Coordinates of C-alpha atoms in Angstrom, one line a residue:
M1040 CA -12.5 -18.9 -45.5
N1041 CA -13.4 -15.3 -43.7
A1042 CA -15.0 -17.1 -40.4
G1043 CA -12.4 -18.8 -40.0
T1044 CA -9.9 -15.9 -40.3
D1045 CA -12.1 -14.4 -37.7
S1046 CA -12.1 -17.3 -35.3
L1047 CA -8.5 -17.4 -35.6
N1048 CA -8.1 -13.5 -35.0
R1049 CA -10.3 -13.8 -32.2
R1050 CA -8.6 -16.5 -30.2
S1051 CA -5.3 -14.5 -31.3
W1052 CA -7.0 -11.9 -29.5
L1053 CA -7.9 -14.0 -26.3
H1054 CA -4.4 -15.5 -26.1
R1055 CA -2.7 -11.9 -26.1
K1056 CA -4.7 -10.5 -23.7
L1057 CA -4.9 -13.4 -21.7
F1058 CA -1.2 -14.0 -21.7
Q1059 CA 0.8 -11.3 -23.0
E1060 CA -0.6 -7.5 -23.3
H1061 CA -2.8 -5.5 -20.7
L1062 CA -6.6 -6.2 -21.2
V1063 CA -6.8 -2.5 -21.8
D1064 CA -4.1 -0.4 -23.5
I1065 CA -3.7 3.2 -24.3
K1066 CA -1.3 4.7 -26.2
E1067 CA -2.3 8.5 -27.4
K1068 CA 0.8 11.2 -28.0
D1069 CA 0.1 12.8 -24.6
F1070 CA -1.9 10.2 -22.9
T1071 CA -1.3 6.4 -22.2
A1072 CA -3.4 3.9 -19.9
F1073 CA -3.7 0.7 -19.0
I1074 CA -6.5 -1.4 -17.1
D1075 CA -5.7 -5.1 -16.4
F1076 CA -7.8 -7.7 -14.3
L1077 CA -5.9 -9.3 -11.7
P1078 CA -7.1 -12.9 -10.3
D1079 CA -5.0 -15.4 -7.9
L1080 CA -5.1 -18.8 -6.5
T1081 CA -2.9 -19.9 -4.6
V1082 CA -3.4 -23.7 -2.7
G1083 CA -0.8 -24.8 -0.2
R1084 CA -0.5 -27.6 2.7
D1085 CA 0.1 -26.8 6.1
I1086 CA 1.6 -30.5 7.2
R1087 CA 2.4 -29.8 11.0
N1088 CA -1.5 -29.2 11.3
N1089 CA -3.1 -31.6 8.7
K1090 CA -4.7 -28.7 6.7
T1091 CA -5.3 -27.3 3.4
T1092 CA -4.4 -23.7 3.0
W1093 CA -5.9 -21.4 -0.3
L1094 CA -5.7 -18.0 -1.2
N1095 CA -8.8 -16.2 -3.7
T1096 CA -7.8 -13.2 -4.7
R1097 CA -9.6 -10.8 -7.2
G1098 CA -7.8 -7.6 -8.0
Y1099 CA -7.5 -4.5 -10.8
Q1100 CA -4.9 -2.5 -11.4
V1101 CA -4.8 1.0 -13.6
G1102 CA -2.1 3.1 -14.5
G1103 CA -0.4 5.2 -17.2
T1104 CA 1.2 8.7 -17.9
I1105 CA 0.1 12.2 -18.5
G1106 CA 2.4 14.1 -21.0
S1107 CA 6.0 13.3 -19.9
Q1108 CA 5.7 14.4 -16.0
F1109 CA 3.0 12.6 -14.8
Y1110 CA 2.6 8.7 -13.7
F1111 CA -0.8 7.6 -11.8
Y1112 CA -1.1 3.8 -10.9
T1113 CA -3.6 2.3 -8.7
S1114 CA -4.5 -1.5 -8.0
G1115 CA -7.2 -3.2 -5.4
F1116 CA -7.4 -6.8 -4.4
E1117 CA -10.9 -8.6 -2.5
N1118 CA -9.3 -11.5 -1.1
Q1119 CA -10.2 -14.9 0.8
S1120 CA -7.9 -16.8 3.0
V1121 CA -7.9 -20.1 4.6
F1122 CA -4.6 -19.4 6.6
P1123 CA -1.8 -22.0 8.3
D1124 CA -2.4 -21.8 12.1
Y1125 CA 0.7 -19.9 12.6
L1126 CA -1.0 -16.9 10.8
N1127 CA -3.9 -17.0 12.4
R1128 CA -2.6 -17.2 15.8
Y1129 CA -0.8 -13.8 14.4
I1130 CA -3.4 -12.6 13.1
D1131 CA -5.8 -13.0 16.4
R1132 CA -3.2 -11.9 19.1
N1133 CA -5.0 -8.9 19.5
S1134 CA -8.4 -10.4 19.3
S1135 CA -9.2 -9.3 23.1
K1136 CA -9.0 -6.0 21.6
N1137 CA -11.3 -7.1 18.5
I1138 CA -8.4 -6.2 16.4
Y1139 CA -7.6 -8.3 13.8
I1140 CA -5.0 -7.6 10.6
V1141 CA -3.7 -9.9 8.3
P1142 CA -0.2 -9.5 8.3
G1143 CA 0.9 -6.3 5.6
Q1144 CA -2.7 -5.4 4.4
S1145 CA -5.3 -4.4 6.4
F1146 CA -8.0 -5.2 8.9
D1147 CA -9.7 -8.9 8.7
R1148 CA -13.5 -8.7 8.7
S1149 CA -14.5 -12.5 8.8
F1150 CA -15.9 -12.0 12.5
G1151 CA -14.8 -14.9 13.5
K1152 CA -15.6 -17.2 10.2
P1153 CA -12.4 -19.8 9.5
T1154 CA -12.2 -18.3 6.2
R1155 CA -10.7 -14.5 6.1
D1156 CA -11.6 -11.9 4.6
W1157 CA -10.3 -8.3 3.5
S1158 CA -9.3 -6.2 1.0
Y1159 CA -6.2 -3.7 0.1
V1160 CA -5.7 -1.2 -1.7
T1161 CA -2.7 1.0 -3.2
A1162 CA -2.5 4.4 -4.9
L1163 CA 0.4 6.5 -6.5
L1164 CA 0.7 10.1 -8.3
S1165 CA 3.6 11.2 -9.5
Y1166 CA 5.2 14.1 -10.9
T1167 CA 8.9 14.6 -12.1
P1168 CA 9.3 18.2 -12.8
S1169 CA 13.5 17.6 -13.9
K1170 CA 15.6 15.1 -13.9
Y1171 CA 16.9 15.6 -10.5
L1172 CA 13.7 15.8 -8.8
N1173 CA 10.6 13.5 -8.0
I1174 CA 7.5 14.2 -5.9
V1175 CA 5.1 11.2 -5.1
L1176 CA 1.7 10.9 -3.3
G1177 CA 0.2 7.9 -2.8
Q1178 CA -0.8 5.0 -0.5
D1179 CA 1.9 2.6 -0.3
K1180 CA 4.6 1.3 1.7
T1181 CA 8.9 2.1 1.4
F1182 CA 11.7 -0.4 1.5
I1183 CA 14.7 0.8 2.7
G1184 CA 17.5 -1.8 2.2
D1185 CA 19.4 -4.3 -0.3
G1186 CA 18.2 -7.6 1.9
Y1187 CA 15.0 -9.9 2.8
R1188 CA 14.5 -7.9 5.5
S1189 CA 15.2 -4.1 6.4
V1190 CA 15.9 -3.2 9.9
L1191 CA 15.6 0.6 9.2
L1192 CA 12.3 0.8 7.1
S1193 CA 10.9 -2.2 5.3
D1194 CA 7.2 -3.4 3.6
F1195 CA 6.4 -5.9 6.4
A1196 CA 3.3 -2.8 7.6
S1197 CA 0.5 -2.2 6.3
N1198 CA 0.1 1.0 3.7
Y1199 CA -0.1 4.4 4.8
P1200 CA -0.6 7.4 3.2
F1201 CA 2.5 9.6 2.2
L1202 CA 4.1 12.6 0.7
K1203 CA 7.9 11.4 -1.1
L1204 CA 10.7 13.3 -2.5
N1205 CA 13.3 11.9 -4.3
W1206 CA 16.4 14.0 -5.6
T1207 CA 19.0 12.5 -8.0
L1208 CA 22.2 14.6 -8.5
G1209 CA 25.1 12.5 -10.3
N1210 CA 25.9 9.2 -7.9
V1211 CA 23.6 10.9 -4.7
R1212 CA 19.9 9.6 -4.5
Y1213 CA 18.1 11.1 -1.3
M1214 CA 14.6 10.5 -0.1
V1215 CA 12.5 13.0 2.5
M1216 CA 9.0 11.3 3.0
W1217 CA 6.0 12.1 5.4
A1218 CA 3.5 9.7 6.5
N1219 CA 0.4 9.6 8.7
M1220 CA 0.0 6.1 10.8
Q1221 CA -2.7 4.9 12.6
D1222 CA -2.3 2.8 15.7
P1223 CA -5.6 0.8 16.5
L1224 CA -4.3 -0.5 19.7
A1225 CA -3.9 3.0 21.7
S1226 CA -7.2 4.1 23.4
Q1227 CA -9.7 5.8 21.6
F1228 CA -10.6 9.5 23.0
S1229 CA -14.5 8.3 22.4
Y1230 CA -16.3 5.4 21.3
V1231 CA -17.1 7.6 18.1
D1232 CA -13.4 8.4 17.4
A1233 CA -11.6 6.6 14.8
N1234 CA -8.4 5.2 15.4
R1235 CA -5.5 7.4 17.1
R1236 CA -3.2 8.6 14.3
K1237 CA 0.9 9.4 14.1
W1238 CA 3.3 11.1 12.0
G1239 CA 7.0 9.8 10.8
V1240 CA 9.4 11.9 8.7
F1241 CA 11.8 9.8 7.2
H1242 CA 14.9 10.3 5.4
Y1243 CA 17.3 8.3 3.4
L1244 CA 20.9 9.5 1.4
D1245 CA 22.3 6.7 -0.6
W1246 CA 25.6 7.2 -2.1
N1247 CA 27.5 5.1 -4.4
V1248 CA 31.1 5.6 -4.0
S1249 CA 32.2 3.4 -6.7
N1250 CA 30.7 0.9 -8.9
K1251 CA 31.4 -1.8 -6.4
V1252 CA 31.1 0.1 -3.0
S1253 CA 27.8 2.6 -2.2
L1254 CA 26.8 4.1 1.8
G1255 CA 23.4 5.1 2.7
F1256 CA 22.3 7.7 6.0
F1257 CA 19.1 7.3 7.6
D1258 CA 16.8 9.0 10.1
S1259 CA 13.0 9.2 11.2
V1260 CA 11.1 10.7 13.8
I1261 CA 7.7 10.0 15.3
W1262 CA 5.2 12.0 16.6
A1263 CA 1.7 11.8 17.8
D1264 CA -1.5 13.7 15.9
K1265 CA -2.7 14.2 19.5
D1266 CA -1.2 13.6 23.1
D1267 CA -2.9 11.3 25.7
Q1268 CA -5.1 14.4 26.4
G1269 CA -6.7 15.1 23.5
N1270 CA -4.8 18.0 22.5
K1271 CA -4.0 18.2 18.9
R1272 CA -0.7 18.8 17.9
G1273 CA -0.9 17.7 14.3
F1274 CA 1.8 17.9 11.9
D1275 CA 5.0 19.4 12.9
I1276 CA 5.9 22.0 10.3
N1277 CA 9.3 22.2 11.7
Y1278 CA 9.7 18.5 10.2
I1279 CA 9.3 20.0 6.9
N1280 CA 13.4 20.9 7.3
P1281 CA 14.5 18.0 4.6
L1282 CA 18.0 18.0 5.4
I1283 CA 19.0 14.8 7.3
F1284 CA 19.6 13.8 10.8
L1285 CA 17.0 15.4 12.8
R1286 CA 17.7 14.6 16.4
P1287 CA 19.2 18.1 17.3
L1288 CA 15.6 19.2 15.8
E1289 CA 14.1 16.9 17.8
Y1290 CA 15.8 17.7 21.3
N1291 CA 15.4 21.9 20.3
N1292 CA 11.5 20.6 20.2
G1293 CA 11.5 19.5 23.8
S1294 CA 8.9 17.2 22.3
G1295 CA 10.3 13.7 23.7
D1296 CA 9.2 12.1 19.8
N1297 CA 10.7 8.9 18.8
A1298 CA 13.9 9.0 17.2
L1299 CA 15.9 6.7 14.6
I1300 CA 19.3 6.9 12.8
G1301 CA 20.9 4.2 10.9
F1302 CA 23.6 3.3 8.1
T1303 CA 23.6 1.1 5.4
G1304 CA 26.3 -0.3 3.3
K1305 CA 27.1 -2.6 0.6
Y1306 CA 30.0 -4.1 -1.6
K1307 CA 30.6 -5.9 -4.6
F1308 CA 33.3 -8.3 -3.7
V1309 CA 32.9 -9.8 -7.2
D1310 CA 30.9 -10.3 -10.3
K1311 CA 27.3 -11.0 -9.7
A1312 CA 27.5 -11.1 -5.6
T1313 CA 27.4 -8.3 -3.0
I1314 CA 27.8 -8.3 0.8
Y1315 CA 25.5 -5.5 2.4
G1316 CA 24.5 -4.3 5.9
Q1317 CA 22.4 -2.0 8.0
F1318 CA 22.6 -0.7 11.7
A1319 CA 19.6 1.3 13.1
L1320 CA 20.5 3.0 16.5
D1321 CA 17.5 3.5 18.8
E1322 CA 19.2 5.2 21.6
F1323 CA 22.7 6.1 22.3
E1324 CA 24.2 6.4 25.9
A1325 CA 27.9 6.6 25.6
K1326 CA 28.5 5.1 29.0
N1327 CA 25.6 2.1 28.4
F1328 CA 26.7 1.4 24.8
L1329 CA 30.4 1.1 25.3
S1330 CA 29.7 -1.0 28.5
S1331 CA 28.8 -4.2 28.9
T1332 CA 26.5 -4.0 31.5
G1333 CA 23.3 -5.1 29.3
S1334 CA 21.6 -2.1 30.1
S1335 CA 18.0 -1.9 28.8
R1336 CA 19.0 1.4 27.2
N1337 CA 21.0 -0.4 24.3
K1338 CA 18.7 -0.2 21.9
Y1339 CA 19.8 -0.9 18.3
A1340 CA 19.8 -3.4 15.5
W1341 CA 22.0 -4.8 12.9
Q1342 CA 21.8 -6.8 9.7
L1343 CA 24.7 -8.6 7.6
G1344 CA 23.8 -10.6 4.2
V1345 CA 25.1 -11.7 1.0
R1346 CA 23.1 -12.2 -2.2
G1347 CA 24.0 -12.7 -5.6
A1348 CA 23.0 -14.5 -9.2
D1349 CA 23.8 -17.2 -11.6
L1350 CA 24.8 -19.6 -8.5
F1351 CA 27.0 -22.4 -9.4
H1352 CA 26.9 -20.3 -12.9
V1353 CA 23.5 -21.6 -13.4
K1354 CA 21.8 -18.9 -15.4
N1355 CA 18.9 -16.9 -13.6
L1356 CA 19.3 -19.2 -10.2
N1357 CA 19.8 -16.4 -7.4
Y1358 CA 20.5 -17.1 -3.7
L1359 CA 20.4 -14.7 -0.5
L1360 CA 21.8 -15.5 3.2
E1361 CA 21.3 -12.4 5.6
I1362 CA 21.7 -12.4 9.5
N1363 CA 19.4 -9.9 11.5
N1364 CA 19.4 -9.4 15.0
A1365 CA 17.9 -6.5 17.5
K1366 CA 18.7 -5.6 21.4
P1367 CA 15.6 -6.0 23.8
Y1368 CA 13.4 -2.9 23.4
T1369 CA 14.6 -1.3 20.4
Y1370 CA 11.8 0.3 18.5
T1371 CA 10.1 0.9 21.7
E1372 CA 9.1 4.2 23.2
T1373 CA 7.9 5.7 26.4
N1374 CA 5.0 6.1 25.1
A1375 CA 3.0 3.4 22.8
I1376 CA 1.5 5.6 20.7
I1377 CA 4.6 7.1 18.9
N1378 CA 6.5 3.4 19.1
Y1379 CA 8.1 2.4 15.6
A1380 CA 5.1 0.6 14.0
Q1381 CA 1.7 0.9 11.7
N1382 CA -1.5 0.0 12.2
T1383 CA -0.4 -2.9 14.5
E1384 CA 2.7 -3.9 13.2
P1385 CA 6.5 -2.8 13.3
L1386 CA 7.9 -0.8 10.6
A1387 CA 11.1 -2.6 10.4
H1388 CA 11.6 -6.6 11.3
P1389 CA 8.6 -8.5 11.7
F1390 CA 9.7 -10.3 15.1
G1391 CA 10.0 -6.6 16.6
A1392 CA 12.4 -6.7 18.8
N1393 CA 14.6 -8.8 21.0
F1394 CA 15.9 -11.1 18.4
R1395 CA 18.3 -13.1 16.2
E1396 CA 17.5 -14.4 12.7
V1397 CA 19.1 -16.1 10.1
V1398 CA 17.1 -16.6 6.4
G1399 CA 18.3 -17.5 3.3
T1400 CA 16.8 -18.1 0.1
L1401 CA 16.7 -19.5 -3.3
N1402 CA 15.8 -18.7 -6.6
Y1403 CA 15.6 -19.7 -9.8
A1404 CA 13.3 -18.7 -13.3
I1405 CA 13.2 -20.4 -16.6
G1406 CA 11.1 -18.6 -19.0
R1407 CA 7.6 -18.1 -17.0
F1408 CA 8.3 -20.3 -14.5
N1409 CA 9.8 -19.5 -10.9
F1410 CA 10.6 -21.7 -8.1
Y1411 CA 11.2 -20.4 -5.0
G1412 CA 12.7 -22.2 -1.7
Q1413 CA 13.0 -20.5 1.9
A1414 CA 14.2 -21.4 5.1
E1415 CA 14.7 -19.5 8.3
F1416 CA 15.7 -20.0 12.3
G1417 CA 14.5 -17.4 14.7
H1418 CA 15.6 -17.3 18.2
Y1419 CA 13.8 -14.6 20.5
G1420 CA 12.6 -14.1 23.7
L1421 CA 8.7 -13.8 24.9
D1422 CA 6.9 -12.4 27.9
P1423 CA 6.0 -15.0 29.8
A1424 CA 3.2 -13.5 31.8
A1425 CA 1.2 -10.2 30.2
T1426 CA 3.1 -7.9 33.1
D1427 CA 6.4 -9.0 31.8
N1428 CA 8.4 -6.6 29.7
F1429 CA 11.4 -8.7 28.5
G1430 CA 11.7 -6.1 25.6
K1431 CA 10.2 -8.0 22.3
D1432 CA 6.7 -6.6 22.3
I1433 CA 7.3 -3.0 20.9
F1434 CA 4.3 -2.0 21.9
K1435 CA 5.3 -1.9 25.8
L1436 CA 7.3 0.9 27.1
Y1437 CA 10.8 0.6 27.8
I1438 CA 10.5 2.5 30.9
N1439 CA 9.2 -0.4 32.5
P1440 CA 11.3 -3.0 31.7
S1441 CA 11.7 -6.2 33.6
K1442 CA 15.3 -5.5 34.2
L1443 CA 17.6 -2.4 33.8
L1444 CA 20.9 -4.5 33.4
G1445 CA 21.9 -7.9 32.2
N1446 CA 19.3 -8.1 29.4
Y1447 CA 20.6 -10.0 26.4
T1448 CA 19.5 -11.1 23.3
G1449 CA 16.6 -14.4 23.7
Q1450 CA 15.7 -13.3 27.2
G1451 CA 12.8 -14.1 28.5
L1452 CA 10.6 -17.1 27.5
T1453 CA 13.3 -18.3 25.3
T1454 CA 11.9 -19.3 22.0
N1455 CA 13.2 -21.1 18.4
L1456 CA 11.0 -20.7 15.1
Y1457 CA 12.0 -23.0 12.2
Y1458 CA 10.3 -22.3 8.8
T1459 CA 10.7 -23.7 5.5
E1460 CA 9.1 -22.6 2.4
G1461 CA 9.1 -24.2 -1.3
R1462 CA 6.8 -22.6 -4.1
V1463 CA 6.4 -23.3 -7.7
S1464 CA 4.6 -20.7 -9.6
Y1465 CA 3.9 -19.6 -13.6
M1466 CA 3.5 -16.1 -14.5
L1467 CA 0.5 -15.7 -16.6
N1468 CA 0.9 -12.1 -18.1
P1469 CA 4.3 -10.4 -17.6
K1470 CA 2.2 -7.2 -18.1
Y1471 CA 0.7 -8.0 -14.6
N1472 CA 3.8 -8.1 -12.6

């Protein structure tokens, strides 16, 4: 009888660990910790190219608390994958410089093999000294906005180290983040030097005006760790200033750093449905901004979308419809090292600039099953030749445009992108999510 009970208990323990609990879960008075093994296997089909795709991931996560003020978390993933052709073309776009980046992840180390191979790590240490302030030191990314995309700061590019301060006072939340990023495309100073680095400071103020309306104010400044002659600037102490809207400070420095300002808005117009938007202003010259001459100095982007839950009164059927637009040359600079990018990828929208996009998603959850559908249309203009600059490639300099006037969204080699995706997933263990 005992043997049967022990066998049942073992099965129950294994079932709980696989489907309900953390693999290791420690709970003491002033200390908690959890450890999990995170496997993932995804199989798909690239119908256009008659190709089976797959992703094999082995990962871990470790997290916990120390007392009531400290929280720590880290995760790591080892990955191998066969991607659809469009992703391979994206990863190989800088192959002439021997640079291969898996989107939003890290360097591909497959060295020409058909199976991609890369690792990915996240780490966070959080300290909350009071209910008004939270301090986070980490290697991760930050997303600002309410939509599928962001034209201000997205989670598309690879992780980067940062220090973030979050203040909460009543219905106002305020974030300031200092980050250190890299640009593998920038010319190195010597063969033994690592990738060139750059710094960024980001501010975001989110004000809940009422239960239905919220407004946000954003700014950022990017500057190079070293100039093109190798002179070290490092972290600029002037940008310790935690106040939002640093453009006057950037001008006072006489540095020519890359500044961006932006605004967000959100309105809950009916129960379980919200309209939202963003506006990013990269450069403002009144005579050009207010005119219709199509100046290359009109550098801005915007977003408008609607999202909601329980569509057609079906519980857990969520939807989103969104439009994104960026004028040519937005996010570019006079020096590519300080453009709005991290590790060869945009910090805002994946398309860079010179594009229009419409994207819609549907998501339905029942139990541990999740059904997801996405459709997207993108319209953008590529450069017909490497020497052209029609404003999509944010690593090209805006001081060398293909034309100063008469610019319009989608100029250059007009390209239309149609993308659809369907996905069915099952959550093995809610603790892993």
